[in-house]
N, CA, C and O of each residue as an XYZ file, in Angstrom:
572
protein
N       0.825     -1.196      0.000
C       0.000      0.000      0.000
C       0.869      1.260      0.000
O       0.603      2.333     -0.541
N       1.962      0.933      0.709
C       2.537      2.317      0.698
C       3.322      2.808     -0.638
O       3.444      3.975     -1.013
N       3.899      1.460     -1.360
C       4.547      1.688     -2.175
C       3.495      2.566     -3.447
O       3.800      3.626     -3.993
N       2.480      1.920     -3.637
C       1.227      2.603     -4.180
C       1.142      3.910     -4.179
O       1.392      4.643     -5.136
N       0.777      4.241     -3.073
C       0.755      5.652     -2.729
C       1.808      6.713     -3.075
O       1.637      7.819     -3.587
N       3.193      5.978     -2.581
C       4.466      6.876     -2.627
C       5.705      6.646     -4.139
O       6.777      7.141     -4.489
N       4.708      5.564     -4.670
C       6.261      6.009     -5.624
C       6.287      6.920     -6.683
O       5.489      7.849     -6.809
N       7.393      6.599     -7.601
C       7.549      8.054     -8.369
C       8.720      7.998     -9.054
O       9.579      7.206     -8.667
N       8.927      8.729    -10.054
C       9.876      8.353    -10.354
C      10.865      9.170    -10.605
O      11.156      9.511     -9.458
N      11.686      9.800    -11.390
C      13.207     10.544    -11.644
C      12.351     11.753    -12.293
O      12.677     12.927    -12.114
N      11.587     11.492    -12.816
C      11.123     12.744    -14.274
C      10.678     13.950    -13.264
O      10.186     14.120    -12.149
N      11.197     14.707    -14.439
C      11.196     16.481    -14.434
C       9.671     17.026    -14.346
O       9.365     17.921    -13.558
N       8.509     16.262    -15.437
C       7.688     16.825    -15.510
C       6.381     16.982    -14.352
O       5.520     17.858    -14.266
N       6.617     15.794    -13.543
C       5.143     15.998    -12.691
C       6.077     16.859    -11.951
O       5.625     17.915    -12.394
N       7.100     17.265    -11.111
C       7.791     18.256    -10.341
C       7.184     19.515    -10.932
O       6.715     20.342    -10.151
N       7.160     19.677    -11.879
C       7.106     21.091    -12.737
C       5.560     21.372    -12.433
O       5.236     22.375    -11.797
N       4.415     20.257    -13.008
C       3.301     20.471    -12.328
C       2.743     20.120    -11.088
O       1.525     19.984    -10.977
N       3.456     19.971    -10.213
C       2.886     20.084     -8.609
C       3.484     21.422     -8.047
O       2.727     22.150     -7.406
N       4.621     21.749     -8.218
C       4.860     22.937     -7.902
C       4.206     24.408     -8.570
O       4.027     25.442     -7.927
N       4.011     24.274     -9.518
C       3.379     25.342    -10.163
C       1.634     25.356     -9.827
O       0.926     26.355     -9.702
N       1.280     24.100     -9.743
C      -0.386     23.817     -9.121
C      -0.439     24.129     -7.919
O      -1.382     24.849     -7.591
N       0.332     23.791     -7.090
C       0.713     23.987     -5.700
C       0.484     25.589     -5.440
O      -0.469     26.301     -5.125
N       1.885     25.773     -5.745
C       1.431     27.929     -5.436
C       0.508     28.455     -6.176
O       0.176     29.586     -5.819
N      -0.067     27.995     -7.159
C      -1.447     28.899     -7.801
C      -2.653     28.470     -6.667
O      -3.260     29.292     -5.980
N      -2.856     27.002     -6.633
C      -4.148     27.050     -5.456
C      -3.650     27.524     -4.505
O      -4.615     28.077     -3.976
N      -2.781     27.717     -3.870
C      -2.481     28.083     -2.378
C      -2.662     29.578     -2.062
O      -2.758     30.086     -0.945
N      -2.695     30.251     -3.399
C      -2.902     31.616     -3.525
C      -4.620     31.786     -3.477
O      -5.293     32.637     -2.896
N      -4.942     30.899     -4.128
C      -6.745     30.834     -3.768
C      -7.065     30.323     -2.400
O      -8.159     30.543     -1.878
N      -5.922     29.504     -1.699
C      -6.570     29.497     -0.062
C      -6.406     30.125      0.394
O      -7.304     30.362      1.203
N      -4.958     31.265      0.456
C      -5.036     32.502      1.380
C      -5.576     33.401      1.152
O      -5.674     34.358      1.920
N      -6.110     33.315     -0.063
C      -7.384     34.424     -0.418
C      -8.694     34.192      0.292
O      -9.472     35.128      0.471
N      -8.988     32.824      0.746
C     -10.376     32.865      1.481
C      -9.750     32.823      2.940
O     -10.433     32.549      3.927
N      -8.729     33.045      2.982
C      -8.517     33.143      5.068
C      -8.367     34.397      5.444
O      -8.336     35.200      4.511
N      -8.263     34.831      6.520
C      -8.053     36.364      6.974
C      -9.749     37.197      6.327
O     -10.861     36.737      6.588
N      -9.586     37.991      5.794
C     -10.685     38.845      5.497
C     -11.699     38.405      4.681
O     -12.882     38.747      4.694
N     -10.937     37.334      3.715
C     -12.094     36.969      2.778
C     -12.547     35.703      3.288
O     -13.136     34.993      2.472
N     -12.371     35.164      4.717
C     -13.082     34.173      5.045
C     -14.652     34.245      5.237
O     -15.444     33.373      4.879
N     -14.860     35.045      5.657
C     -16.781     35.654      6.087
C     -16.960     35.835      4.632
O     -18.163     35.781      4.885
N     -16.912     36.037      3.050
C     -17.152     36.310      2.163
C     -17.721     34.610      1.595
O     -18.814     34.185      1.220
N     -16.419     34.011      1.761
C     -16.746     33.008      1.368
C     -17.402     31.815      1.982
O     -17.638     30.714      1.484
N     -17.601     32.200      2.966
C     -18.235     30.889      4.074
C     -19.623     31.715      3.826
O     -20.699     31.141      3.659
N     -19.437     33.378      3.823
C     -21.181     33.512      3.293
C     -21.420     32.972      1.947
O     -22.250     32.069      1.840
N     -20.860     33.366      0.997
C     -21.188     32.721     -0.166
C     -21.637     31.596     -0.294
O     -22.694     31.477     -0.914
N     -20.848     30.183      0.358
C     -20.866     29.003     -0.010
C     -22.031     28.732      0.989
O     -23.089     28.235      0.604
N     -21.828     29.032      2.119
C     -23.641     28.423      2.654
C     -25.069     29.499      3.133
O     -25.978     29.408      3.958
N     -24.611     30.586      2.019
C     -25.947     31.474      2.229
C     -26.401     31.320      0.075
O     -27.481     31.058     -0.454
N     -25.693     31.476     -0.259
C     -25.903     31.541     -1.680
C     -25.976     30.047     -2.596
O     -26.698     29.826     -3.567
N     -25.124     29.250     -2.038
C     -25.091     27.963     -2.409
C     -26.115     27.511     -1.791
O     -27.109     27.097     -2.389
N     -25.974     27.541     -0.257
C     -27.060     26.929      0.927
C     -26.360     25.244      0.509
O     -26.980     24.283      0.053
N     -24.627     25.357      0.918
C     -24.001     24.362      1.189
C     -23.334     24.364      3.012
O     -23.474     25.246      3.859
N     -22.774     23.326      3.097
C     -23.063     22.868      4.658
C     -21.831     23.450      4.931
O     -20.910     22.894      4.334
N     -21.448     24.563      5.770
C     -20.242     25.090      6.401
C     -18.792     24.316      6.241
O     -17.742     24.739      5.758
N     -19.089     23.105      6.784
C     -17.820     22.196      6.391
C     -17.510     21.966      5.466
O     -16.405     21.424      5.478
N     -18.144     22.158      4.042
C     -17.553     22.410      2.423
C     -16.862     23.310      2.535
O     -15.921     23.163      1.755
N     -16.776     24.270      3.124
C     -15.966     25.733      3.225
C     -14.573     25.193      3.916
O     -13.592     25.525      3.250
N     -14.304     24.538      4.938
C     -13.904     24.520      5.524
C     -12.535     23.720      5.028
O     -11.327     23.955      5.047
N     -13.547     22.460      4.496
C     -12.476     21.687      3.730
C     -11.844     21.770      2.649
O     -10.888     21.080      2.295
N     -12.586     22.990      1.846
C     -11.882     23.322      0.509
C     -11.133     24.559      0.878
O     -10.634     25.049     -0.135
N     -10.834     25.340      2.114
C      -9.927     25.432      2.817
C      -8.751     24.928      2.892
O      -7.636     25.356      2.597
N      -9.102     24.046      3.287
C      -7.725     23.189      4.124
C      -6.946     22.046      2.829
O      -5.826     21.534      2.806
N      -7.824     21.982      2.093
C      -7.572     21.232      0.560
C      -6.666     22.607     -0.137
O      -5.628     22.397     -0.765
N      -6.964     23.370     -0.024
C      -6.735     24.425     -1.086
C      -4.719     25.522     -0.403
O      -3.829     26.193     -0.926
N      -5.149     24.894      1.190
C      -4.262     25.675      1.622
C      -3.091     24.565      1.952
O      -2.004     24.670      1.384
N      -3.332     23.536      2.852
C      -2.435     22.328      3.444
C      -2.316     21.651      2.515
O      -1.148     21.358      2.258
N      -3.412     21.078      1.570
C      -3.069     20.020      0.587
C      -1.991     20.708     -0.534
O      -1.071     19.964     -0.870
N      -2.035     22.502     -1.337
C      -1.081     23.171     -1.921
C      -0.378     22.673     -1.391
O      -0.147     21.632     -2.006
N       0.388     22.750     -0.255
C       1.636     22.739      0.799
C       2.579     21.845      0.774
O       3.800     21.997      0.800
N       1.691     20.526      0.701
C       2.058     19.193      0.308
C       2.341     18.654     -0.510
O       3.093     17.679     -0.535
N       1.578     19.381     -1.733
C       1.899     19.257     -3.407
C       3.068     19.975     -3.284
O       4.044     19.306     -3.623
N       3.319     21.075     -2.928
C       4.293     21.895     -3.627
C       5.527     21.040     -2.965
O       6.572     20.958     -3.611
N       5.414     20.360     -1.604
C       6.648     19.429     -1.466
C       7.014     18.303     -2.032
O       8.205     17.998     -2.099
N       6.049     17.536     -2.516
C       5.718     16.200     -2.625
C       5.290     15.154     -1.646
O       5.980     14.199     -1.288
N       4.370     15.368     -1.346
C       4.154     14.684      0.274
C       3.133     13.755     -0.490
O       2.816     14.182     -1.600
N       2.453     12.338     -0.029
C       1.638     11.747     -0.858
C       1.011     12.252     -1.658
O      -0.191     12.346     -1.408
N       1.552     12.841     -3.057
C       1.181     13.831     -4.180
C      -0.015     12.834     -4.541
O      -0.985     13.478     -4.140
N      -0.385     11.947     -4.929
C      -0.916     11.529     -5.558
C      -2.512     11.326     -5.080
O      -3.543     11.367     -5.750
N      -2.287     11.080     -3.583
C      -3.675     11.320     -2.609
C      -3.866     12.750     -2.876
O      -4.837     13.143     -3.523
N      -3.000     13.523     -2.415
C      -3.534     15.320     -2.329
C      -3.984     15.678     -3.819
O      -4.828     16.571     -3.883
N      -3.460     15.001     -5.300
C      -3.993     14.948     -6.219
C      -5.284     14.719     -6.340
O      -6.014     15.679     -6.587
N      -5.539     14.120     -6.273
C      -6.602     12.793     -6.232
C      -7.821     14.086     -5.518
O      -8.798     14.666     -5.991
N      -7.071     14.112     -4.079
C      -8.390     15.242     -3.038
C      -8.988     16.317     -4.040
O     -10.168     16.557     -4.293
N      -7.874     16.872     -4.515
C      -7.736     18.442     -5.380
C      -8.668     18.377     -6.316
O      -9.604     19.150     -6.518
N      -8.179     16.840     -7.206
C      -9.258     16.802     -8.111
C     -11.127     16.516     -8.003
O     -12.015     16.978     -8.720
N     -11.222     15.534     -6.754
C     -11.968     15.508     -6.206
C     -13.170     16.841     -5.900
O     -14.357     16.753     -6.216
N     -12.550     18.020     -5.238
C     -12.370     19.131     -4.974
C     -13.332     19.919     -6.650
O     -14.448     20.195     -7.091
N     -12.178     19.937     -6.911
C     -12.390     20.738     -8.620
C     -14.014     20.272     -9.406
O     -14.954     20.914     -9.873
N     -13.800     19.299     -9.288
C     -15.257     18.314     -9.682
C     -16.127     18.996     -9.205
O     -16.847     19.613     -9.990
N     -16.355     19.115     -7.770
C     -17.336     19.595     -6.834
C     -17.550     21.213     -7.515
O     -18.674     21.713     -7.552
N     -16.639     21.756     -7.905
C     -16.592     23.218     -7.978
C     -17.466     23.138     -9.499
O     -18.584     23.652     -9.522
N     -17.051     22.637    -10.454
C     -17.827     22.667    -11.634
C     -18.896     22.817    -11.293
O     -19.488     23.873    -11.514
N     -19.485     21.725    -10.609
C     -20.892     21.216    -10.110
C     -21.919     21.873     -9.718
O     -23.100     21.915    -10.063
N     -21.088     22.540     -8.698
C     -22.128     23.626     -7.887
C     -21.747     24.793     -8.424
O     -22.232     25.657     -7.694
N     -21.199     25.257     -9.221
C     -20.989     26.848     -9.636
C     -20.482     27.201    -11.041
O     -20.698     28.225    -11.689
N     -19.722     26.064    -11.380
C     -19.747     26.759    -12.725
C     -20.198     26.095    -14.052
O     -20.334     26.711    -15.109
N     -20.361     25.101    -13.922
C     -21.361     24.410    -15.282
C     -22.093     24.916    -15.799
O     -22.120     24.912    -17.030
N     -23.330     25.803    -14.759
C     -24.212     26.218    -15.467
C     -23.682     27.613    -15.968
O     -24.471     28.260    -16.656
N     -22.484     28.140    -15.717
C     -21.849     29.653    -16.619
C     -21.279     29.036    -17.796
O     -20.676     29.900    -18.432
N     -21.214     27.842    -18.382
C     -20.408     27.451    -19.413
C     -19.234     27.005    -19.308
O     -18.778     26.407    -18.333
N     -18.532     27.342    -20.576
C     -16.956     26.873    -20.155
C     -16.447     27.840    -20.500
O     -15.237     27.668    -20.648
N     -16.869     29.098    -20.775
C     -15.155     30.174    -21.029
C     -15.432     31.341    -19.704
O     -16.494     31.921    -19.473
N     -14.569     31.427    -19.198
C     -14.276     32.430    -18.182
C     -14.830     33.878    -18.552
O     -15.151     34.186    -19.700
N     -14.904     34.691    -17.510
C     -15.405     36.064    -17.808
C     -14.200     36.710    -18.351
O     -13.418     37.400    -17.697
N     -14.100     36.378    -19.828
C     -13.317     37.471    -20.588
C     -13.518     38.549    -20.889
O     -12.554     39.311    -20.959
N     -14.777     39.005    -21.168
C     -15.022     39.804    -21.242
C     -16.213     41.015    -20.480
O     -16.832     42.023    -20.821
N     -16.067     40.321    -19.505
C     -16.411     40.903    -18.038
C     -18.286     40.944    -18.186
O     -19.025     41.727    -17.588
N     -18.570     40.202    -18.849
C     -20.408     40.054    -18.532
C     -20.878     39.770    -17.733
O     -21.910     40.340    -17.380
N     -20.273     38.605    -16.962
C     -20.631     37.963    -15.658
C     -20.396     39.092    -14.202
O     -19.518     39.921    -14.438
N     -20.839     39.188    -13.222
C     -20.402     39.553    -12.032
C     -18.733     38.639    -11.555
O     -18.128     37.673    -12.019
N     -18.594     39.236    -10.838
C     -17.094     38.867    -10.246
C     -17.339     37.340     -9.534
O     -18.320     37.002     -8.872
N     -16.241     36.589     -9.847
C     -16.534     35.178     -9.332
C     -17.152     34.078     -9.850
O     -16.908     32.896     -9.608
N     -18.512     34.857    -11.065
C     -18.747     34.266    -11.936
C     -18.189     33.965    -12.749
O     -17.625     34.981    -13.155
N     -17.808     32.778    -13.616
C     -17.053     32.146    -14.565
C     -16.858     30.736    -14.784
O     -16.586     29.841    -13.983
N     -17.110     30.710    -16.412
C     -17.059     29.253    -16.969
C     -15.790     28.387    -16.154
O     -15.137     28.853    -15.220
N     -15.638     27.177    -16.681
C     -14.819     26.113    -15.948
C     -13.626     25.763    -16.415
O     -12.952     24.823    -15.994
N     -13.263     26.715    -17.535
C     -12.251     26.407    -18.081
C     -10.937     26.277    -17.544
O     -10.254     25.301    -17.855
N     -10.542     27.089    -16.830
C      -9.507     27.419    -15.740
C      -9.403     25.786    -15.104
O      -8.383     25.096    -15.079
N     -11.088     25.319    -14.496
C     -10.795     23.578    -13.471
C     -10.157     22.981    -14.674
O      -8.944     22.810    -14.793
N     -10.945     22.714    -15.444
C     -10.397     21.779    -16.399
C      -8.966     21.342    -16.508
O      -8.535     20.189    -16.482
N      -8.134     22.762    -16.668
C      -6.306     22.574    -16.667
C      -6.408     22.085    -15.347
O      -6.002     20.940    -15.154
N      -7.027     22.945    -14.080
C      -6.726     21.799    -12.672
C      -7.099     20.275    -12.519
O      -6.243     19.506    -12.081
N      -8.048     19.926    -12.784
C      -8.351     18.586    -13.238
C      -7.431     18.096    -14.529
O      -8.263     17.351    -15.046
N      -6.879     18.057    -14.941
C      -5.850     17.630    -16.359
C      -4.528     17.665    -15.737
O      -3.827     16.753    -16.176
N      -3.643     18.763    -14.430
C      -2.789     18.725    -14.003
C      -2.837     17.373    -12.402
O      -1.984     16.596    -11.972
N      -3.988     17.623    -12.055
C      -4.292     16.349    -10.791
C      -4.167     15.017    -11.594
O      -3.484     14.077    -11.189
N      -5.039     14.998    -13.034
C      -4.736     13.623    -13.048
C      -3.486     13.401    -12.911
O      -2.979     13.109    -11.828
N      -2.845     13.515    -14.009
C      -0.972     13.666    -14.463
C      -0.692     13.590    -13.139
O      -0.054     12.538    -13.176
N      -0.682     13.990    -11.699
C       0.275     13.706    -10.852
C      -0.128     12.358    -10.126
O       0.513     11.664     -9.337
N      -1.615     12.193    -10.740
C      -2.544     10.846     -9.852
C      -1.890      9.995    -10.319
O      -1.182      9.287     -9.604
N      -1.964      9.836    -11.727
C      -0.732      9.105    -12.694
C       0.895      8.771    -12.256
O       1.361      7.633    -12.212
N       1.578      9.915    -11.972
C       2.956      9.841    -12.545
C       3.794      9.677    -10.612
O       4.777      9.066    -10.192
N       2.814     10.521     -9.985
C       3.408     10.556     -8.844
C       4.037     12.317     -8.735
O       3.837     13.294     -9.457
N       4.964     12.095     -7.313
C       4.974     13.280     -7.037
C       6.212     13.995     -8.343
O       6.231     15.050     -8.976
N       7.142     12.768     -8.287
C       8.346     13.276     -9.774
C       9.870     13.584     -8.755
O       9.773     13.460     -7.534
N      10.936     13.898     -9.255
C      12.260     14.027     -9.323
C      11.974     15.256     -7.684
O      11.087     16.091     -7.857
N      12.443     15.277     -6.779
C      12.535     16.143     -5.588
C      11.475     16.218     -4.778
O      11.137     17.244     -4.188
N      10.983     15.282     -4.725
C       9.724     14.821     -3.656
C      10.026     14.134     -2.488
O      10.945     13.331     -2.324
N       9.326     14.442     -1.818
C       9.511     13.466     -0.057
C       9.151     12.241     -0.628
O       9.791     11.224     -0.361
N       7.820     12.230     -1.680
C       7.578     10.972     -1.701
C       8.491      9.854     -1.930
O       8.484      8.744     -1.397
N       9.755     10.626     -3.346
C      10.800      9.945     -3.580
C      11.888      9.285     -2.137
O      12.451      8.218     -1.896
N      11.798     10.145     -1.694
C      12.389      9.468     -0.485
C      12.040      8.601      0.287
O      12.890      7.849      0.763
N      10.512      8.457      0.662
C      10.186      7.374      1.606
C       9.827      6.327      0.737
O       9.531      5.368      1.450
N       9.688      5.992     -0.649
C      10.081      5.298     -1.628
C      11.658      3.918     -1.141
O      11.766      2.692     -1.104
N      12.313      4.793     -0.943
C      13.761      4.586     -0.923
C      13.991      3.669      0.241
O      15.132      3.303      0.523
C-alpha cells in the first residue's frame, strides 16, 4: 500500500506540475482566510445553501493540501483530493456559466465558466498518474 501511494519516479515533468499547481491554489486558499473568510463561508452556505464544512475543507484542501503538493508529500492522494475538490466546484458553480471564463467581463465577479478547473483537473490527473516526480519526499520514503 505504501509503495502505491508513494512512488515516483526521476522525471522532471510531474515536479514542474505540482509545484506550479501547488502555489497557484495556495494563492486561492489565502485568499479565502483572513478577510475573505466571512465572504466566502457567506457565499458558499448562504448563496449555495451548502453545509459550512464544504468551506472549511476546501480550505484546508486548497491551503495544506497546496503545501504538500508543492513538497511532494503523498502527491498523488492530495492529487486525487484536489481533483476531487475541482469536480465539486464545476458542479455547484460553474457548469451552469459554461466553459469560457469572464473574458469579457459580462458575468459579475466570481462568476465564470470552468475552463480554468479543467487545466486543474488535467494537471491532478498527471500527478494521480505519474506521482509526485524528481525532488519529492515521496521519492524518499520510496527509498
Amino acid at each position: 500500500m505504501k509503495y502505491l501511494i508513494f512512488k515516483t519516479d526521476n522525471n522532471l515533468a510531474p515536479t514542474i506540475l505540482r509545484v506550479v499547481l501547488g502555489l497557484v491554489i495556495l494563492i486561492h486558499g489565502f485568499g479565502k482566510l483572513g478577510e475573505g473568510f466571512e465572504t466566502f463561508m457567506g457565499y458558499l452556505t448562504g448563496y449555495l445553501g451548502l453545509p459550512a464544512i464544504l468551506g472549511y475543507l476546501t480550505i484546508i484542501i486548497e491551503t495544506l493540501g497546496s503545501l504538500l503538493l508543492i513538497l511532494g508529500v503523498a502527491t498523488r492522494v492530495n492529487a486525487g483530493i484536489m481533483f476531487g475538490l475541482f469536480v465539486g466546484m464545476i458542479i455547484t458553480v460553474h457548469a451552469p456559466l459554461g466553459f469560457m471564463m469572464n473574458w469579457f467581463g459580462q458575468m459579475q465577479a466570481g462568476q465564470e465558466g470552468y475552463e480554468y478547473h479543467i487545466l486543474v483537473l488535467a494537471m491532478c490527473g498527471a500527478l494521480v498518474l505519474q506521482g509526485g516526480g524528481r525532488f519529492s519526499v515521496d521519492k524518499m520514503i520510496v527509498r
